[in-house]
C-alpha cells in the first residue's frame, strides 16, 4: 500500500525509532506513548485489519506475539507484566490500517482500559 504510514516506515521512507526487525515483523516506539514502554509490532506484509487476516497469516500473527514477548523479556517487563493490544476498526481506536500489536509496559495498567 503506497499510502500506508506503516508501510512507509517499513520501507524506510519515514523515520521511526526501530527496536526490533526480522524477516516477518518490525517493531518501533510509538510516537504518542501511553506507557513508559509503548512499542508497535507490525508485520512486514500489509494487512489492513484483523478482519483481513487470512488462514495463511496464522504464523505471521503468532510471530508478532512471540516477538513482543521477547522484547518484554529483554526490557525487564516479563515478570511485572505488560499488555498486548490489537485494535480493529475506528470505533476500537485503530487509526492506521495496517495491523499492529501495541506492547504497553512500565506502569500499572488498569482494567477496563477505557
Coordinates of N, CA, C and O in Angstrom, one line a residue:
X1 N 0.9 -1.2 0.0 CA 0.0 0.0 0.0 C 0.9 1.2 0.0 O 1.6 1.5 1.0
X2 N 0.8 2.0 -1.0 CA 1.7 3.2 -1.2 C 1.3 4.3 -0.2 O 2.2 5.1 0.1
X3 N 0.1 4.4 0.3 CA -0.3 5.4 1.2 C -0.3 5.0 2.6 O -0.7 5.8 3.5
X4 N 0.1 3.8 3.0 CA 0.1 3.3 4.3 C 1.3 3.8 5.1 O 2.4 3.6 4.7
X5 N 1.0 4.5 6.2 CA 2.0 5.1 7.1 C 3.0 4.0 7.5 O 4.2 4.2 7.5
X6 N 2.5 2.8 8.0 CA 3.4 1.8 8.5 C 4.2 1.1 7.4 O 5.3 0.7 7.6
X7 N 3.6 1.0 6.2 CA 4.4 0.5 5.0 C 5.5 1.5 4.7 O 6.6 1.1 4.4
X8 N 5.3 2.8 4.8 CA 6.3 3.8 4.6 C 7.4 3.7 5.6 O 8.6 3.8 5.3
X9 N 7.1 3.4 6.9 CA 8.1 3.2 7.9 C 8.8 1.9 7.6 O 10.1 1.9 7.7
X10 N 8.1 0.8 7.3 CA 8.7 -0.4 7.0 C 9.8 -0.3 5.9 O 10.8 -0.9 5.9
X11 N 9.4 0.5 4.9 CA 10.3 0.7 3.7 C 11.4 1.8 3.9 O 12.2 2.0 3.0
X12 N 11.4 2.4 5.1 CA 12.4 3.4 5.4 C 12.2 4.8 4.8 O 13.0 5.6 4.8
X13 N 10.9 5.0 4.3 CA 10.6 6.3 3.7 C 10.2 7.3 4.8 O 10.3 8.6 4.6
X14 N 9.8 6.8 6.0 CA 9.5 7.7 7.1 C 10.3 7.1 8.3 O 10.3 5.9 8.6
X15 N 11.1 8.0 9.0 CA 11.9 7.5 10.1 C 11.1 7.1 11.3 O 10.0 7.6 11.5
X16 N 11.6 6.1 12.0 CA 11.0 5.6 13.3 C 12.1 5.1 14.2 O 13.2 4.8 13.7
X17 N 11.8 5.1 15.4 CA 12.8 4.5 16.4 C 12.6 3.0 16.4 O 11.9 2.5 17.3
X18 N 13.2 2.3 15.5 CA 13.1 0.9 15.4 C 13.8 0.2 16.5 O 15.0 0.5 16.8
X19 N 13.1 -0.8 17.2 CA 13.7 -1.5 18.3 C 13.9 -3.0 18.0 O 14.6 -3.7 18.7
X20 N 13.3 -3.5 16.9 CA 13.4 -4.9 16.5 C 13.0 -5.0 15.0 O 12.1 -4.3 14.6
X21 N 13.7 -5.9 14.4 CA 13.3 -6.2 13.0 C 13.8 -7.6 12.7 O 14.9 -8.0 13.0
X22 N 13.0 -8.4 12.0 CA 13.4 -9.7 11.5 C 12.7 -9.9 10.1 O 12.2 -8.9 9.5
X23 N 12.7 -11.1 9.6 CA 12.2 -11.4 8.3 C 10.6 -11.3 8.2 O 10.1 -11.4 7.1
X24 N 10.0 -11.2 9.4 CA 8.5 -11.3 9.4 C 7.9 -9.9 9.9 O 6.8 -9.5 9.5
X25 N 8.6 -9.3 10.9 CA 8.0 -8.1 11.5 C 9.0 -7.0 11.8 O 10.2 -7.2 11.8
X26 N 8.5 -5.9 12.2 CA 9.2 -4.7 12.5 C 8.6 -4.1 13.8 O 7.3 -4.1 13.9
X27 N 9.4 -3.7 14.7 CA 8.9 -3.0 15.9 C 9.5 -1.7 16.1 O 10.7 -1.5 15.9
X28 N 8.7 -0.7 16.5 CA 9.2 0.6 16.7 C 8.5 1.3 17.8 O 7.3 0.9 18.2
X29 N 9.1 2.3 18.4 CA 8.5 3.1 19.5 C 7.3 3.9 19.0 O 7.3 4.5 17.9
X30 N 6.2 3.9 19.8 CA 5.0 4.7 19.4 C 5.3 6.2 19.6 O 6.0 6.6 20.5
X31 N 4.9 7.0 18.6 CA 5.2 8.4 18.7 C 4.3 9.2 19.8 O 4.6 10.3 20.1
X32 N 3.3 8.5 20.3 CA 2.4 9.1 21.3 C 2.3 8.0 22.4 O 1.2 7.4 22.6
X33 N 3.3 7.8 23.2 CA 3.3 6.7 24.1 C 2.3 6.8 25.2 O 2.2 7.9 25.8
X34 N 1.7 5.7 25.6 CA 0.7 5.7 26.6 C 1.2 5.0 27.9 O 0.5 4.8 28.9
X35 N 2.5 4.6 27.8 CA 3.2 4.0 29.0 C 4.6 4.2 28.7 O 5.1 4.6 27.6
X36 N 5.5 4.0 29.8 CA 6.9 4.2 29.6 C 7.5 3.4 28.5 O 8.4 3.8 27.7
X37 N 7.0 2.2 28.3 CA 7.3 1.3 27.1 C 6.0 1.2 26.3 O 5.0 0.8 26.8
X38 N 6.0 1.7 25.1 CA 4.9 1.6 24.1 C 5.5 1.4 22.8 O 6.0 2.3 22.1
X39 N 5.5 0.1 22.4 CA 6.1 -0.3 21.1 C 5.1 -0.9 20.2 O 4.2 -1.6 20.7
X40 N 5.1 -0.6 18.9 CA 4.2 -1.2 18.0 C 5.0 -2.3 17.2 O 6.1 -2.1 16.7
X41 N 4.3 -3.4 17.0 CA 4.8 -4.5 16.2 C 4.0 -4.7 15.0 O 2.7 -4.8 15.1
X42 N 4.6 -4.6 13.8 CA 3.8 -4.7 12.6 C 4.4 -5.8 11.7 O 5.6 -6.0 11.7
X43 N 3.5 -6.5 11.0 CA 4.0 -7.5 10.1 C 4.6 -6.7 8.9 O 4.1 -5.6 8.5
X44 N 5.6 -7.3 8.2 CA 6.1 -6.7 7.0 C 5.1 -6.8 5.9 O 5.0 -5.9 5.0
X45 N 4.2 -7.8 5.9 CA 3.1 -7.9 5.0 C 2.0 -6.9 5.4 O 1.6 -6.8 6.5
X46 N 1.5 -6.2 4.4 CA 0.4 -5.3 4.7 C -0.9 -6.0 4.8 O -1.3 -6.7 3.9
X47 N -1.5 -5.9 6.0 CA -2.8 -6.5 6.3 C -3.6 -5.3 7.0 O -3.2 -4.9 8.0
X48 N -4.7 -4.8 6.4 CA -5.3 -3.7 6.9 C -5.9 -3.8 8.3 O -5.7 -2.9 9.2
X49 N -6.7 -4.8 8.6 CA -7.3 -5.0 9.9 C -7.3 -6.5 10.3 O -7.0 -7.4 9.5
X50 N -7.7 -6.8 11.5 CA -7.8 -8.1 12.0 C -8.8 -8.9 11.1 O -8.6 -10.1 10.8
X51 N -9.8 -8.2 10.6 CA -10.8 -8.8 9.8 C -10.2 -9.3 8.5 O -10.8 -10.2 7.8
X52 N -9.1 -8.8 8.1 CA -8.4 -9.2 6.8 C -7.3 -10.3 7.0 O -6.7 -10.7 6.0
X53 N -7.1 -10.8 8.2 CA -6.2 -11.8 8.4 C -6.7 -13.1 7.8 O -7.8 -13.5 8.1
X54 N -5.9 -13.7 7.0 CA -6.3 -15.0 6.3 C -5.7 -16.2 7.1 O -4.8 -16.0 7.9
X55 N -6.2 -17.3 6.8 CA -5.7 -18.5 7.4 C -4.2 -18.7 7.3 O -3.6 -19.1 8.2
X56 N -3.7 -18.3 6.1 CA -2.3 -18.5 5.9 C -1.4 -17.5 6.7 O -0.2 -17.5 6.7
X57 N -2.1 -16.5 7.3 CA -1.4 -15.5 8.1 C -1.3 -15.9 9.6 O -0.7 -15.1 10.4
X58 N -1.7 -17.1 10.0 CA -1.7 -17.5 11.4 C -0.3 -17.4 12.0 O -0.1 -16.9 13.1
X59 N 0.7 -18.0 11.3 CA 2.0 -17.9 11.9 C 2.6 -16.5 12.0 O 3.3 -16.2 12.9
X60 N 2.3 -15.7 11.0 CA 2.7 -14.3 11.0 C 2.1 -13.6 12.2 O 2.9 -12.9 12.9
X61 N 0.9 -13.7 12.5 CA 0.3 -13.1 13.6 C 0.8 -13.6 14.9 O 1.2 -12.8 15.8
X62 N 1.0 -14.9 15.0 CA 1.6 -15.5 16.2 C 3.0 -15.0 16.4 O 3.5 -14.8 17.5
X63 N 3.7 -14.8 15.3 CA 5.1 -14.2 15.4 C 5.1 -12.9 16.0 O 6.1 -12.5 16.8
X64 N 4.1 -12.0 15.8 CA 4.1 -10.7 16.4 C 4.1 -10.8 17.9 O 4.8 -10.1 18.6
X65 N 3.3 -11.8 18.4 CA 3.2 -12.0 19.9 C 4.5 -12.6 20.4 O 5.0 -12.2 21.5
X66 N 5.2 -13.5 19.7 CA 6.4 -14.0 20.3 C 7.5 -13.0 20.2 O 8.4 -12.9 21.1
X67 N 7.5 -12.1 19.2 CA 8.5 -11.0 19.1 C 8.3 -10.0 20.3 O 9.2 -9.6 20.9
X68 N 7.0 -9.8 20.6 CA 6.7 -8.9 21.7 C 7.1 -9.5 23.0 O 7.7 -8.8 23.9
X69 N 6.9 -10.7 23.2 CA 7.3 -11.4 24.5 C 8.8 -11.4 24.6 O 9.3 -11.1 25.7
X70 N 9.5 -11.5 23.5 CA 11.0 -11.5 23.5 C 11.5 -10.1 24.0 O 12.3 -9.9 24.8
X71 N 10.9 -9.0 23.4 CA 11.3 -7.7 23.7 C 10.9 -7.4 25.2 O 11.6 -6.7 25.9
X72 N 9.7 -7.9 25.6 CA 9.3 -7.6 27.0 C 10.3 -8.3 28.0 O 10.7 -7.7 29.0
X73 N 10.8 -9.5 27.7 CA 11.8 -10.1 28.5 C 13.1 -9.3 28.5 O 13.7 -9.0 29.5
X74 N 13.5 -8.8 27.3 CA 14.8 -8.1 27.2 C 14.7 -6.8 27.9 O 15.7 -6.3 28.5
X75 N 13.5 -6.2 28.0 CA 13.4 -4.9 28.7 C 13.0 -5.0 30.2 O 12.7 -4.0 30.8
X76 N 12.9 -6.3 30.6 CA 12.6 -6.5 32.0 C 11.2 -6.4 32.4 O 10.8 -6.2 33.6
X77 N 10.2 -6.5 31.5 CA 8.8 -6.4 31.8 C 8.1 -7.8 32.0 O 6.9 -7.8 32.4
X78 N 8.8 -8.8 31.7 CA 8.1 -10.2 31.6 C 7.5 -10.5 33.0 O 6.4 -11.0 33.1
X79 N 8.3 -10.2 34.1 CA 7.8 -10.6 35.4 C 6.8 -9.7 36.0 O 5.8 -10.2 36.6
X80 N 6.9 -8.4 35.8 CA 5.9 -7.5 36.3 C 4.7 -7.4 35.5 O 3.6 -7.0 36.0
X81 N 4.8 -7.6 34.2 CA 3.6 -7.6 33.3 C 3.6 -6.6 32.3 O 4.3 -5.5 32.4
X82 N 2.9 -6.9 31.2 CA 2.8 -5.9 30.1 C 1.5 -6.2 29.4 O 0.9 -7.3 29.6
X83 N 1.0 -5.3 28.6 CA -0.3 -5.5 27.9 C 0.0 -5.5 26.4 O 0.8 -4.7 25.9
X84 N -0.7 -6.5 25.7 CA -0.6 -6.5 24.2 C -2.0 -6.3 23.7 O -3.0 -6.9 24.2
X85 N -2.2 -5.3 22.8 CA -3.5 -4.9 22.3 C -3.4 -4.8 20.8 O -2.4 -4.2 20.3
X86 N -4.4 -5.3 20.1 CA -4.6 -5.0 18.7 C -6.0 -4.5 18.4 O -7.0 -5.2 18.6
X87 N -6.1 -3.2 18.1 CA -7.4 -2.6 17.8 C -7.8 -2.9 16.4 O -7.0 -3.0 15.5
X88 N -9.1 -3.0 16.3 CA -9.7 -3.3 14.9 C -10.8 -2.3 14.6 O -11.8 -2.3 15.3
X89 N -10.6 -1.5 13.6 CA -11.5 -0.5 13.1 C -11.6 0.7 13.9 O -11.0 0.7 15.1
X90 N -12.1 1.8 13.4 CA -12.1 3.1 14.1 C -12.7 3.1 15.4 O -12.2 3.7 16.4
X91 N -13.9 2.5 15.6 CA -14.5 2.5 16.9 C -13.7 1.9 18.0 O -13.9 2.2 19.2
X92 N -12.8 1.0 17.7 CA -11.9 0.4 18.6 C -10.6 1.2 18.8 O -9.7 0.8 19.6
X93 N -10.4 2.2 18.0 CA -9.2 3.0 18.2 C -8.2 2.8 17.1 O -7.1 3.4 17.2
X94 N -8.4 2.0 16.1 CA -7.4 1.8 15.0 C -7.4 3.0 14.2 O -8.4 3.5 13.6
X95 N -6.2 3.6 14.1 CA -6.0 4.9 13.3 C -5.1 4.6 12.1 O -5.2 5.4 11.1
X96 N -4.3 3.6 12.1 CA -3.5 3.2 10.9 C -4.0 1.8 10.5 O -4.0 0.9 11.3
X97 N -4.4 1.7 9.3 CA -5.0 0.5 8.8 C -3.9 -0.5 8.2 O -3.9 -0.7 7.0
X98 N -3.1 -0.9 9.1 CA -2.0 -1.9 8.9 C -2.0 -2.6 10.2 O -1.6 -1.9 11.2
X99 N -2.3 -3.9 10.4 CA -2.4 -4.4 11.7 C -1.1 -4.2 12.5 O -0.1 -4.2 11.9
X100 N -1.3 -3.9 13.8 CA -0.2 -3.7 14.6 C -0.6 -4.0 16.1 O -1.7 -3.8 16.5
X101 N 0.4 -4.6 16.7 CA 0.3 -5.0 18.1 C 0.9 -4.0 19.0 O 2.1 -3.8 18.9
X102 N 0.2 -3.4 19.9 CA 0.7 -2.5 20.9 C 1.3 -3.3 22.1 O 0.6 -4.1 22.6
X103 N 2.5 -3.0 22.5 CA 3.0 -3.5 23.8 C 3.2 -2.3 24.7 O 3.9 -1.4 24.4
X104 N 2.4 -2.4 25.8 CA 2.5 -1.3 26.8 C 3.0 -1.9 28.1 O 2.6 -3.0 28.5
X105 N 4.0 -1.2 28.7 CA 4.6 -1.7 30.0 C 5.3 -0.6 30.7 O 5.4 0.5 30.2
X106 N 5.7 -0.9 31.9 CA 6.5 0.1 32.7 C 5.7 0.9 33.7 O 6.2 1.7 34.4
X107 N 4.4 0.6 33.8 CA 3.5 1.2 34.8 C 2.3 0.3 35.0 O 2.0 -0.5 34.1
X108 N 1.6 0.4 36.1 CA 0.4 -0.4 36.3 C -0.7 0.0 35.3 O -0.9 1.2 35.0
X109 N -1.3 -1.0 34.7 CA -2.3 -0.8 33.7 C -3.6 -1.2 34.2 O -3.8 -2.3 34.7
X110 N -4.6 -0.3 34.2 CA -5.9 -0.6 34.8 C -6.8 -1.3 33.8 O -6.6 -1.4 32.6
X111 N -7.9 -1.9 34.4 CA -8.9 -2.6 33.5 C -10.3 -2.2 34.0 O -10.5 -2.1 35.2
X112 N -11.2 -1.9 33.2 CA -11.1 -1.9 31.7 C -10.3 -0.7 31.3 O -10.2 0.3 32.0
X113 N -9.7 -0.8 30.1 CA -8.8 0.2 29.6 C -9.5 1.5 29.2 O -8.8 2.5 29.2
X114 N -10.7 1.5 28.9 CA -11.4 2.8 28.6 C -12.2 2.8 27.3 O -12.3 1.9 26.6

